[in-house]
PDB file of C-alpha atoms and ligand atoms in Angstrom:
ATOM      1  CA  MET S   1      30.108  17.761  13.198  1.00 84.00           C
ATOM      2  CA  THR S   2      27.106  16.084  11.562  1.00 90.00           C
ATOM      3  CA  VAL S   3      23.672  16.538  13.101  1.00 97.00           C
ATOM      4  CA  VAL S   4      20.790  14.177  12.266  1.00 98.00           C
ATOM      5  CA  ILE S   5      17.306  15.749  12.496  1.00 98.00           C
ATOM      6  CA  THR S   6      14.394  13.422  12.784  1.00 98.00           C
ATOM      7  CA  GLY S   7      10.961  14.991  12.371  1.00 97.00           C
ATOM      8  CA  ALA S   8      12.526  17.349   9.797  1.00 97.00           C
ATOM      9  CA  THR S   9       9.212  17.713   7.994  1.00 97.00           C
ATOM     10  CA  GLY S  10       7.577  18.818  11.292  1.00 97.00           C
ATOM     11  CA  ASN S  11       6.864  22.302  12.614  1.00 97.00           C
ATOM     12  CA  VAL S  12       9.678  22.167  15.171  1.00 98.00           C
ATOM     13  CA  GLY S  13      12.112  19.950  13.210  1.00 98.00           C
ATOM     14  CA  GLY S  14      11.847  22.091  10.046  1.00 97.00           C
ATOM     15  CA  ASN S  15      12.894  25.153  12.042  1.00 98.00           C
ATOM     16  CA  VAL S  16      15.757  23.264  13.699  1.00 98.00           C
ATOM     17  CA  VAL S  17      17.049  22.393  10.205  1.00 98.00           C
ATOM     18  CA  ALA S  18      16.824  26.056   9.139  1.00 97.00           C
ATOM     19  CA  GLY S  19      18.569  27.266  12.316  1.00 97.00           C
ATOM     20  CA  LEU S  20      21.471  24.825  11.872  1.00 97.00           C
ATOM     21  CA  LEU S  21      21.894  25.662   8.208  1.00 96.00           C
ATOM     22  CA  GLU S  22      22.083  29.369   9.121  1.00 96.00           C
ATOM     23  CA  ARG S  23      25.023  28.518  11.367  1.00 96.00           C
ATOM     24  CA  GLY S  24      26.707  26.473   8.671  1.00 95.00           C
ATOM     25  CA  VAL S  25      26.307  23.139  10.510  1.00 95.00           C
ATOM     26  CA  PRO S  26      26.148  20.034   8.251  1.00 94.00           C
ATOM     27  CA  VAL S  27      22.662  18.564   8.540  1.00 96.00           C
ATOM     28  CA  ARG S  28      21.242  15.135   7.627  1.00 97.00           C
ATOM     29  CA  VAL S  29      17.419  14.914   7.781  1.00 98.00           C
ATOM     30  CA  THR S  30      15.190  11.862   8.092  1.00 97.00           C
ATOM     31  CA  SER S  31      11.619  11.198   7.099  1.00 97.00           C
ATOM     32  CA  ARG S  32       9.467   8.089   6.708  1.00 97.00           C
ATOM     33  CA  ASP S  33       8.823   9.324   3.174  1.00 96.00           C
ATOM     34  CA  PRO S  34      11.848  11.357   2.056  1.00 92.00           C
ATOM     35  CA  GLY S  35      10.667  11.399  -1.563  1.00 91.00           C
ATOM     36  CA  GLY S  36       7.406  13.068  -0.562  1.00 92.00           C
ATOM     37  CA  ALA S  37       9.071  15.992   1.211  1.00 92.00           C
ATOM     38  CA  VAL S  38      10.909  19.110   0.033  1.00 93.00           C
ATOM     39  CA  PHE S  39      14.067  19.940   2.032  1.00 95.00           C
ATOM     40  CA  PRO S  40      16.432  22.915   1.780  1.00 94.00           C
ATOM     41  CA  ALA S  41      19.364  22.613  -0.613  1.00 90.00           C
ATOM     42  CA  GLY S  42      22.524  21.265   0.972  1.00 86.00           C
ATOM     43  CA  VAL S  43      21.022  18.751   3.377  1.00 95.00           C
ATOM     44  CA  GLU S  44      21.605  14.991   3.198  1.00 95.00           C
ATOM     45  CA  VAL S  45      18.330  13.010   3.244  1.00 96.00           C
ATOM     46  CA  ALA S  46      17.811   9.509   4.712  1.00 96.00           C
ATOM     47  CA  PRO S  47      14.698   7.378   5.226  1.00 97.00           C
ATOM     48  CA  ALA S  48      13.946   6.341   8.827  1.00 97.00           C
ATOM     49  CA  ASP S  49      10.930   5.341  10.916  1.00 98.00           C
ATOM     50  CA  LEU S  50      11.423   5.699  14.655  1.00 97.00           C
ATOM     51  CA  THR S  51       8.958   2.861  15.334  1.00 96.00           C
ATOM     52  CA  GLU S  52      11.488   0.600  13.544  1.00 97.00           C
ATOM     53  CA  PRO S  53      14.799   1.446  15.268  1.00 97.00           C
ATOM     54  CA  GLU S  54      16.892  -0.601  12.784  1.00 96.00           C
ATOM     55  CA  SER S  55      15.725   1.741  10.030  1.00 97.00           C
ATOM     56  CA  LEU S  56      17.667   4.583  11.709  1.00 97.00           C
ATOM     57  CA  ARG S  57      21.147   2.885  11.490  1.00 97.00           C
ATOM     58  CA  ALA S  58      22.064   4.083   7.999  1.00 96.00           C
ATOM     59  CA  ALA S  59      21.026   7.662   8.806  1.00 97.00           C
ATOM     60  CA  LEU S  60      23.323   7.630  11.909  1.00 98.00           C
ATOM     61  CA  VAL S  61      26.619   6.737  10.169  1.00 96.00           C
ATOM     62  CA  GLY S  62      29.148   9.394  11.220  1.00 95.00           C
ATOM     63  CA  ALA S  63      26.522  11.390  13.199  1.00 96.00           C
ATOM     64  CA  ASP S  64      27.617  13.180  16.360  1.00 95.00           C
ATOM     65  CA  ARG S  65      24.324  14.653  17.486  1.00 98.00           C
ATOM     66  CA  VAL S  66      20.639  13.786  16.951  1.00 98.00           C
ATOM     67  CA  PHE S  67      17.431  15.750  17.308  1.00 98.00           C
ATOM     68  CA  LEU S  68      14.827  13.145  18.275  1.00 98.00           C
ATOM     69  CA  TYR S  69      11.064  13.195  17.914  1.00 97.00           C
ATOM     70  CA  PRO S  70       9.166  11.194  20.591  1.00 94.00           C
ATOM     71  CA  ARG S  71       7.436   8.908  18.087  1.00 92.00           C
ATOM     72  CA  MET S  72       8.605   5.416  19.039  1.00 90.00           C
ATOM     73  CA  GLN S  73       7.229   2.227  20.488  1.00 91.00           C
ATOM     74  CA  ASP S  74      10.407   0.656  21.899  1.00 94.00           C
ATOM     75  CA  PRO S  75      12.574   3.378  23.442  1.00 95.00           C
ATOM     76  CA  ASP S  76      15.134   0.854  24.786  1.00 96.00           C
ATOM     77  CA  ALA S  77      15.778  -0.538  21.272  1.00 97.00           C
ATOM     78  CA  LEU S  78      16.071   2.964  19.837  1.00 97.00           C
ATOM     79  CA  VAL S  79      18.525   4.091  22.534  1.00 97.00           C
ATOM     80  CA  ALA S  80      20.628   0.946  21.837  1.00 97.00           C
ATOM     81  CA  VAL S  81      20.825   1.874  18.147  1.00 98.00           C
ATOM     82  CA  LEU S  82      21.874   5.458  19.011  1.00 98.00           C
ATOM     83  CA  SER S  83      24.586   4.239  21.409  1.00 97.00           C
ATOM     84  CA  GLU S  84      25.981   1.598  19.015  1.00 97.00           C
ATOM     85  CA  ALA S  85      26.173   4.204  16.257  1.00 97.00           C
ATOM     86  CA  GLY S  86      28.529   6.272  18.392  1.00 96.00           C
ATOM     87  CA  VAL S  87      26.188   9.252  18.729  1.00 98.00           C
ATOM     88  CA  GLU S  88      27.399  11.573  21.507  1.00 97.00           C
ATOM     89  CA  HIS S  89      24.411  13.828  22.238  1.00 98.00           C
ATOM     90  CA  VAL S  90      20.633  13.354  21.803  1.00 98.00           C
ATOM     91  CA  VAL S  91      18.231  16.329  22.036  1.00 98.00           C
ATOM     92  CA  LEU S  92      14.740  14.956  22.609  1.00 98.00           C
ATOM     93  CA  LEU S  93      11.540  16.888  21.848  1.00 98.00           C
ATOM     94  CA  SER S  94       9.783  15.918  25.057  1.00 96.00           C
ATOM     95  CA  SER S  95       7.021  17.861  26.789  1.00 94.00           C
ATOM     96  CA  SER S  96       6.270  19.775  30.017  1.00 94.00           C
ATOM     97  CA  ALA S  97       3.884  16.852  30.668  1.00 90.00           C
ATOM     98  CA  ALA S  98       6.980  14.805  31.501  1.00 92.00           C
ATOM     99  CA  ALA S  99       7.764  17.179  34.355  1.00 90.00           C
ATOM    100  CA  ALA S 100       4.221  17.310  35.782  1.00 83.00           C
ATOM    101  CA  GLU S 101       3.207  16.045  39.168  1.00 76.00           C
ATOM    102  CA  GLY S 102       1.592  12.572  39.003  1.00 73.00           C
ATOM    103  CA  VAL S 103       3.278  11.868  35.685  1.00 70.00           C
ATOM    104  CA  GLU S 104       3.565   8.142  36.416  1.00 69.00           C
ATOM    105  CA  ASP S 105      -0.222   7.852  36.185  1.00 63.00           C
ATOM    106  CA  ASP S 106      -0.540   9.957  33.022  1.00 64.00           C
ATOM    107  CA  PHE S 107      -0.382   7.136  30.530  1.00 56.00           C
ATOM    108  CA  ASN S 108      -1.323   9.244  27.453  1.00 59.00           C
ATOM    109  CA  GLY S 109       1.155  12.083  27.704  1.00 71.00           C
ATOM    110  CA  GLY S 110       3.727  12.533  30.356  1.00 74.00           C
ATOM    111  CA  ASN S 111       4.365   8.910  31.233  1.00 82.00           C
ATOM    112  CA  LEU S 112       4.921   8.026  27.602  1.00 84.00           C
ATOM    113  CA  LEU S 113       7.625  10.715  27.376  1.00 91.00           C
ATOM    114  CA  ARG S 114       9.204   9.643  30.640  1.00 91.00           C
ATOM    115  CA  ARG S 115       9.427   6.104  29.176  1.00 91.00           C
ATOM    116  CA  ILE S 116      11.613   7.654  26.447  1.00 94.00           C
ATOM    117  CA  GLU S 117      13.604  10.012  28.746  1.00 95.00           C
ATOM    118  CA  ARG S 118      14.516   7.301  31.291  1.00 94.00           C
ATOM    119  CA  PRO S 119      16.597   4.999  29.057  1.00 95.00           C
ATOM    120  CA  LEU S 120      18.238   7.981  27.396  1.00 97.00           C
ATOM    121  CA  ALA S 121      19.260   9.397  30.801  1.00 97.00           C
ATOM    122  CA  ALA S 122      20.580   6.007  31.846  1.00 96.00           C
ATOM    123  CA  SER S 123      22.466   5.320  28.574  1.00 96.00           C
ATOM    124  CA  GLY S 124      25.563   7.379  29.252  1.00 96.00           C
ATOM    125  CA  LEU S 125      24.821   9.484  26.166  1.00 98.00           C
ATOM    126  CA  THR S 126      24.706  13.221  26.680  1.00 98.00           C
ATOM    127  CA  TYR S 127      21.082  14.225  26.588  1.00 98.00           C
ATOM    128  CA  THR S 128      18.872  17.336  26.532  1.00 98.00           C
ATOM    129  CA  PHE S 129      15.169  16.929  27.147  1.00 98.00           C
ATOM    130  CA  LEU S 130      13.256  19.917  25.738  1.00 98.00           C
ATOM    131  CA  ARG S 131      10.005  20.116  27.681  1.00 97.00           C
ATOM    132  CA  PRO S 132       7.784  22.622  25.906  1.00 97.00           C
ATOM    133  CA  ASP S 133       4.316  23.455  27.197  1.00 95.00           C
ATOM    134  CA  THR S 134       1.309  23.944  24.869  1.00 95.00           C
ATOM    135  CA  PHE S 135       2.291  24.757  21.279  1.00 97.00           C
ATOM    136  CA  ALA S 136       0.857  27.974  19.813  1.00 98.00           C
ATOM    137  CA  GLY S 137       0.438  25.832  16.713  1.00 98.00           C
ATOM    138  CA  ASN S 138      -2.421  23.904  18.361  1.00 95.00           C
ATOM    139  CA  ALA S 139      -4.544  26.846  17.216  1.00 97.00           C
ATOM    140  CA  SER S 140      -4.099  25.561  13.671  1.00 97.00           C
ATOM    141  CA  ALA S 141      -6.989  23.255  14.474  1.00 93.00           C
ATOM    142  CA  TRP S 142      -9.316  26.291  14.224  1.00 96.00           C
ATOM    143  CA  ARG S 143      -8.462  27.016  10.589  1.00 97.00           C
ATOM    144  CA  HIS S 144     -11.384  25.081   9.055  1.00 95.00           C
ATOM    145  CA  THR S 145     -14.182  26.884  10.946  1.00 96.00           C
ATOM    146  CA  ILE S 146     -12.388  30.242  10.715  1.00 98.00           C
ATOM    147  CA  ARG S 147     -12.083  29.923   6.955  1.00 98.00           C
ATOM    148  CA  ALA S 148     -15.668  28.598   6.556  1.00 97.00           C
ATOM    149  CA  SER S 149     -17.556  30.887   8.913  1.00 98.00           C
ATOM    150  CA  GLY S 150     -15.231  33.098  10.931  1.00 98.00           C
ATOM    151  CA  THR S 151     -16.163  31.139  14.099  1.00 98.00           C
ATOM    152  CA  VAL S 152     -14.291  29.037  16.719  1.00 97.00           C
ATOM    153  CA  PRO S 153     -16.394  26.604  18.755  1.00 96.00           C
ATOM    154  CA  LEU S 154     -14.896  26.168  22.233  1.00 96.00           C
ATOM    155  CA  PRO S 155     -16.093  24.733  25.565  1.00 96.00           C
ATOM    156  CA  TYR S 156     -13.737  26.741  27.777  1.00 97.00           C
ATOM    157  CA  PRO S 157     -12.720  29.914  25.940  1.00 98.00           C
ATOM    158  CA  ASP S 158     -11.373  31.478  29.155  1.00 98.00           C
ATOM    159  CA  SER S 159      -8.816  28.699  29.634  1.00 98.00           C
ATOM    160  CA  VAL S 160      -5.430  30.352  30.264  1.00 98.00           C
ATOM    161  CA  GLN S 161      -2.332  29.112  28.456  1.00 97.00           C
ATOM    162  CA  VAL S 162       1.320  30.106  27.949  1.00 98.00           C
ATOM    163  CA  PRO S 163       1.601  28.947  24.313  1.00 98.00           C
ATOM    164  CA  ILE S 164       5.042  28.687  22.753  1.00 98.00           C
ATOM    165  CA  HIS S 165       6.035  29.478  19.158  1.00 98.00           C
ATOM    166  CA  GLU S 166       7.690  26.483  17.436  1.00 98.00           C
ATOM    167  CA  LYS S 167      10.580  28.735  16.392  1.00 98.00           C
ATOM    168  CA  ASP S 168      11.428  29.343  20.057  1.00 98.00           C
ATOM    169  CA  ILE S 169      11.569  25.582  20.697  1.00 98.00           C
ATOM    170  CA  ALA S 170      13.792  25.234  17.609  1.00 98.00           C
ATOM    171  CA  ASP S 171      16.077  28.059  18.689  1.00 98.00           C
ATOM    172  CA  VAL S 172      16.632  26.272  22.018  1.00 99.00           C
ATOM    173  CA  ALA S 173      17.233  23.014  20.168  1.00 98.00           C
ATOM    174  CA  VAL S 174      19.892  24.672  18.026  1.00 98.00           C
ATOM    175  CA  VAL S 175      21.731  25.912  21.166  1.00 98.00           C
ATOM    176  CA  ALA S 176      21.538  22.357  22.631  1.00 98.00           C
ATOM    177  CA  LEU S 177      22.866  20.825  19.363  1.00 98.00           C
ATOM    178  CA  THR S 178      25.721  23.286  18.814  1.00 97.00           C
ATOM    179  CA  THR S 179      27.029  24.032  22.324  1.00 97.00           C
ATOM    180  CA  ASP S 180      27.458  22.156  25.595  1.00 98.00           C
ATOM    181  CA  ARG S 181      25.298  24.635  27.509  1.00 98.00           C
ATOM    182  CA  LEU S 182      22.309  22.292  27.764  1.00 98.00           C
ATOM    183  CA  ASN S 183      24.160  18.998  28.372  1.00 98.00           C
ATOM    184  CA  ASN S 184      22.122  16.717  30.597  1.00 98.00           C
ATOM    185  CA  ALA S 185      19.490  19.441  31.171  1.00 98.00           C
ATOM    186  CA  ALA S 186      15.697  19.307  30.864  1.00 98.00           C
ATOM    187  CA  PRO S 187      14.409  22.908  30.523  1.00 98.00           C
ATOM    188  CA  VAL S 188      10.658  23.473  30.651  1.00 98.00           C
ATOM    189  CA  LEU S 189       9.798  25.932  27.863  1.00 98.00           C
ATOM    190  CA  THR S 190       6.768  28.210  27.628  1.00 98.00           C
ATOM    191  CA  GLY S 191       5.725  31.273  25.695  1.00 98.00           C
ATOM    192  CA  PRO S 192       6.376  34.717  27.206  1.00 98.00           C
ATOM    193  CA  GLU S 193       2.740  35.578  28.260  1.00 98.00           C
ATOM    194  CA  ARG S 194      -0.450  34.194  29.703  1.00 98.00           C
ATOM    195  CA  ILE S 195      -3.259  34.343  27.126  1.00 98.00           C
ATOM    196  CA  THR S 196      -6.740  32.820  27.046  1.00 98.00           C
ATOM    197  CA  LEU S 197      -8.104  30.827  24.111  1.00 98.00           C
ATOM    198  CA  ARG S 198     -10.550  33.690  23.506  1.00 98.00           C
ATOM    199  CA  GLU S 199      -7.623  36.130  23.277  1.00 98.00           C
ATOM    200  CA  GLN S 200      -5.857  33.768  20.904  1.00 98.00           C
ATOM    201  CA  VAL S 201      -8.875  33.809  18.612  1.00 98.00           C
ATOM    202  CA  ALA S 202      -8.843  37.638  18.724  1.00 98.00           C
ATOM    203  CA  ALA S 203      -5.115  37.654  17.866  1.00 98.00           C
ATOM    204  CA  ILE S 204      -5.735  35.528  14.788  1.00 98.00           C
ATOM    205  CA  GLY S 205      -8.623  37.845  13.836  1.00 98.00           C
ATOM    206  CA  ALA S 206      -6.225  40.831  14.131  1.00 98.00           C
ATOM    207  CA  ALA S 207      -3.637  39.034  11.955  1.00 98.00           C
ATOM    208  CA  ILE S 208      -6.136  38.360   9.150  1.00 98.00           C
ATOM    209  CA  GLU S 209      -8.156  41.561   9.676  1.00 98.00           C
ATOM    210  CA  ARG S 210     -11.384  39.625  10.174  1.00 98.00           C
ATOM    211  CA  GLU S 211     -13.754  39.743  13.145  1.00 97.00           C
ATOM    212  CA  LEU S 212     -13.947  36.226  14.574  1.00 98.00           C
ATOM    213  CA  THR S 213     -16.638  34.853  16.912  1.00 98.00           C
ATOM    214  CA  VAL S 214     -16.112  32.334  19.676  1.00 98.00           C
ATOM    215  CA  VAL S 215     -19.090  29.964  19.869  1.00 97.00           C
ATOM    216  CA  GLU S 216     -19.312  28.681  23.443  1.00 97.00           C
ATOM    217  CA  GLN S 217     -20.072  24.957  23.699  1.00 96.00           C
ATOM    218  CA  THR S 218     -21.168  22.742  26.525  1.00 96.00           C
ATOM    219  CA  GLU S 219     -18.895  19.798  27.247  1.00 94.00           C
ATOM    220  CA  ALA S 220     -21.382  17.489  25.573  1.00 93.00           C
ATOM    221  CA  GLU S 221     -21.431  19.654  22.435  1.00 94.00           C
ATOM    222  CA  ALA S 222     -17.645  19.817  22.449  1.00 93.00           C
ATOM    223  CA  ARG S 223     -17.368  16.025  22.773  1.00 90.00           C
ATOM    224  CA  GLU S 224     -19.620  15.544  19.800  1.00 90.00           C
ATOM    225  CA  PHE S 225     -17.813  18.172  17.715  1.00 87.00           C
ATOM    226  CA  PHE S 226     -14.202  17.253  18.514  1.00 84.00           C
ATOM    227  CA  GLY S 227     -15.033  13.507  18.619  1.00 84.00           C
ATOM    228  CA  ARG S 228     -15.208  13.707  14.828  1.00 85.00           C
ATOM    229  CA  PHE S 229     -11.438  14.484  14.603  1.00 81.00           C
ATOM    230  CA  MET S 230      -9.998  13.018  17.810  1.00 84.00           C
ATOM    231  CA  ALA S 231      -9.967   9.837  19.847  1.00 86.00           C
ATOM    232  CA  PRO S 232     -12.030  10.278  23.058  1.00 85.00           C
ATOM    233  CA  ARG S 233      -9.058   9.646  25.397  1.00 80.00           C
ATOM    234  CA  PHE S 234      -7.060  12.441  23.780  1.00 81.00           C
ATOM    235  CA  PHE S 235     -10.020  14.808  23.814  1.00 84.00           C
ATOM    236  CA  ASP S 236     -10.808  13.983  27.453  1.00 86.00           C
ATOM    237  CA  ALA S 237      -7.196  15.000  28.387  1.00 83.00           C
ATOM    238  CA  ILE S 238      -7.505  18.302  26.464  1.00 86.00           C
ATOM    239  CA  LEU S 239     -10.905  19.066  27.875  1.00 90.00           C
ATOM    240  CA  GLY S 240      -9.691  18.376  31.426  1.00 90.00           C
ATOM    241  CA  ALA S 241      -6.709  20.697  30.920  1.00 90.00           C
ATOM    242  CA  TRP S 242      -8.934  23.518  29.490  1.00 94.00           C
ATOM    243  CA  ARG S 243     -11.454  23.127  32.355  1.00 95.00           C
ATOM    244  CA  ALA S 244      -8.682  23.260  35.019  1.00 94.00           C
ATOM    245  CA  SER S 245      -6.975  26.274  33.510  1.00 96.00           C
ATOM    246  CA  VAL S 246      -9.912  28.694  33.550  1.00 97.00           C
ATOM    247  CA  GLY S 247      -8.769  31.498  35.821  1.00 95.00           C
ATOM    248  CA  ALA S 248      -5.432  29.845  36.414  1.00 97.00           C
ATOM    249  CA  THR S 249      -2.013  31.548  36.436  1.00 97.00           C
ATOM    250  CA  PRO S 250       0.327  29.012  34.756  1.00 96.00           C
ATOM    251  CA  GLU S 251       4.027  29.647  35.244  1.00 97.00           C
ATOM    252  CA  ILE S 252       5.924  31.539  32.595  1.00 98.00           C
ATOM    253  CA  SER S 253       9.346  29.902  32.145  1.00 98.00           C
ATOM    254  CA  PRO S 254      12.384  32.195  31.736  1.00 98.00           C
ATOM    255  CA  GLU S 255      14.303  29.498  29.846  1.00 98.00           C
ATOM    256  CA  VAL S 256      13.709  30.554  26.253  1.00 98.00           C
ATOM    257  CA  GLU S 257      15.130  34.068  26.851  1.00 98.00           C
ATOM    258  CA  LYS S 258      17.939  32.745  29.109  1.00 98.00           C
ATOM    259  CA  ILE S 259      19.065  30.140  26.603  1.00 98.00           C
ATOM    260  CA  THR S 260      18.581  32.035  23.305  1.00 98.00           C
ATOM    261  CA  GLY S 261      19.196  35.599  24.430  1.00 98.00           C
ATOM    262  CA  HIS S 262      15.959  36.837  22.828  1.00 98.00           C
ATOM    263  CA  PRO S 263      12.473  37.154  24.395  1.00 98.00           C
ATOM    264  CA  GLY S 264       9.994  34.398  23.524  1.00 98.00           C
ATOM    265  CA  ARG S 265       7.724  35.183  20.576  1.00 98.00           C
ATOM    266  CA  THR S 266       4.186  36.246  21.521  1.00 98.00           C
ATOM    267  CA  PHE S 267       1.000  34.501  20.302  1.00 98.00           C
ATOM    268  CA  ALA S 268       0.241  37.617  18.258  1.00 98.00           C
ATOM    269  CA  ARG S 269       3.562  37.118  16.436  1.00 98.00           C
ATOM    270  CA  TRP S 270       2.674  33.433  15.852  1.00 98.00           C
ATOM    271  CA  ALA S 271      -0.711  34.496  14.405  1.00 98.00           C
ATOM    272  CA  VAL S 272       0.971  36.923  11.994  1.00 98.00           C
ATOM    273  CA  ASP S 273       3.551  34.267  10.971  1.00 98.00           C
ATOM    274  CA  HIS S 274       0.804  31.787  10.216  1.00 98.00           C
ATOM    275  CA  ALA S 275      -1.988  34.134   8.974  1.00 98.00           C
ATOM    276  CA  ASP S 276      -2.195  32.292   5.628  1.00 98.00           C
ATOM    277  CA  ARG S 277      -3.567  29.214   7.355  1.00 97.00           C
ATOM    278  CA  TYR S 278      -6.720  31.139   8.213  1.00 98.00           C
ATOM    279  CA  ARG S 279      -7.422  32.963   4.965  1.00 97.00           C
TER     280      ARG S 279
HETATM  281  N1  NAP N 301       1.085  20.143  20.631  1.00 72.79           N
HETATM  282  C1  NAP N 301       1.551  20.408  21.809  1.00 72.79           C
HETATM  283  O1  NAP N 301       0.967  21.277  22.549  1.00 72.79           O
HETATM  284  C2  NAP N 301       2.826  19.749  22.317  1.00 72.79           C
HETATM  285  C3  NAP N 301       3.328  20.124  23.574  1.00 72.79           C
HETATM  286  C4  NAP N 301       4.507  19.512  24.013  1.00 72.79           C
HETATM  287  C5  NAP N 301       5.156  18.539  23.206  1.00 72.79           C
HETATM  288  N2  NAP N 301       4.651  18.222  21.981  1.00 72.79           N
HETATM  289  C6  NAP N 301       5.327  17.193  21.169  1.00 72.79           C
HETATM  290  O2  NAP N 301       5.631  17.779  19.904  1.00 72.79           O
HETATM  291  C7  NAP N 301       5.454  16.766  18.908  1.00 72.79           C
HETATM  292  C8  NAP N 301       4.844  17.457  17.655  1.00 72.79           C
HETATM  293  O3  NAP N 301       5.780  18.340  17.122  1.00 72.79           O
HETATM  294  P1  NAP N 301       5.448  19.067  15.726  1.00 72.79           P
HETATM  295  O4  NAP N 301       4.310  20.008  15.882  1.00 72.79           O
HETATM  296  O5  NAP N 301       6.743  19.648  15.241  1.00 72.79           O
HETATM  297  O6  NAP N 301       5.061  17.823  14.842  1.00 72.79           O
HETATM  298  P2  NAP N 301       4.388  17.797  13.415  1.00 72.79           P
HETATM  299  O7  NAP N 301       4.539  19.118  12.729  1.00 72.79           O
HETATM  300  O8  NAP N 301       3.028  17.150  13.573  1.00 72.79           O
HETATM  301  O9  NAP N 301       5.330  16.724  12.686  1.00 72.79           O
HETATM  302  C9  NAP N 301       5.477  15.436  13.121  1.00 72.79           C
HETATM  303  C10 NAP N 301       6.848  14.935  12.675  1.00 72.79           C
HETATM  304  O10 NAP N 301       7.061  13.677  13.254  1.00 72.79           O
HETATM  305  C11 NAP N 301       7.609  12.823  12.282  1.00 72.79           C
HETATM  306  N3  NAP N 301       7.208  11.440  12.554  1.00 72.79           N
HETATM  307  C12 NAP N 301       5.920  11.005  12.866  1.00 72.79           C
HETATM  308  N4  NAP N 301       5.963   9.700  13.071  1.00 72.79           N
HETATM  309  C13 NAP N 301       7.254   9.265  12.884  1.00 72.79           C
HETATM  310  C14 NAP N 301       7.872   8.048  12.955  1.00 72.79           C
HETATM  311  N5  NAP N 301       7.224   6.910  13.229  1.00 72.79           N
HETATM  312  N6  NAP N 301       9.202   7.988  12.727  1.00 72.79           N
HETATM  313  C15 NAP N 301       9.918   9.100  12.412  1.00 72.79           C
HETATM  314  N7  NAP N 301       9.398  10.329  12.329  1.00 72.79           N
HETATM  315  C16 NAP N 301       8.009  10.406  12.599  1.00 72.79           C
HETATM  316  C17 NAP N 301       7.060  13.292  10.960  1.00 72.79           C
HETATM  317  O11 NAP N 301       7.982  12.969   9.953  1.00 72.79           O
HETATM  318  P3  NAP N 301       7.612  12.165   8.575  1.00 72.79           P
HETATM  319  O12 NAP N 301       6.138  12.192   8.427  1.00 72.79           O
HETATM  320  O13 NAP N 301       8.368  12.989   7.531  1.00 72.79           O
HETATM  321  O14 NAP N 301       8.216  10.790   8.792  1.00 72.79           O
HETATM  322  C18 NAP N 301       6.949  14.803  11.166  1.00 72.79           C
HETATM  323  O15 NAP N 301       8.158  15.404  10.755  1.00 72.79           O
HETATM  324  C19 NAP N 301       4.523  15.690  19.446  1.00 72.79           C
HETATM  325  O16 NAP N 301       5.168  14.442  19.235  1.00 72.79           O
HETATM  326  C20 NAP N 301       4.380  16.033  20.911  1.00 72.79           C
HETATM  327  O17 NAP N 301       4.888  14.912  21.711  1.00 72.79           O
HETATM  328  C21 NAP N 301       3.476  18.798  21.537  1.00 72.79           C
END
């Protein structure tokens, strides 16, 4: 069996590569800039850009299974390339947004992912759509102000989330790529606990043994601050989600534990694993 991993330089993809190598599965990785990345010994490396489906053909020769990042403009053309190459099973890194109510109107997030899921589901290829909720890794965005001043500016610090560790998503992906247990399934994946943004800041503080301060912002202040790094339509979606989740009780999915046999990793564990980002 040969498994092709796209997004192998990414947080999730890198952990999928590590998990497959641990199991002795032959792995071929792709990157838009393979020369600029460092990969573990023993993996084949091929250039590919998912926005140019033809560029994936060479990487797919002899491949049985593919881990696919959702970074494409023409899903139909990409699915055609996967089918023609004789790939049997595609595991897509999708999002819980694809499973949300009203997804057809959510042009930024869910609808985009559904536009990728639909042709894959109709292609006759075996598929698995991994639908993770908020990544714990989104807290990486706080590293600059934490390093500079021990502060985290936030408009809705009491927003409740169920953030998932990228290693748990990767562990599920490895099961999907190496067994038939998740054939034609679309599990929604969350972390194991509800935790507010304020509590996430405290967990990072505990991991680096530094007292951190949340600086509460008005929406206008947040727009001005985050507008420096993010397009307004993306920030509007994030702001809306934070506002709506204050005092909420989002569902905790049992899927990570059911599929991998181990409990999902907590946010505190994520903070310890990534403490160096904040020092
Ligand atoms: N953040 C969240 O809360 C959240 C929630 C649910 C789902 N997601 C999904 O998770 C994904 C992010 O995962 P991550 O954190 O692992 O990503 P990441 O660490 O930001 O890495 C992005 C990866 O995508 C690859 N990539 C980007 N553009 C590409 C292209 N045109 N062709 C081929 N590869 C391309 C990059 O590879 P090279 O640069 O090496 O080519 C890189 O390996 C997002 O796409 C999002 O849809 C995120």
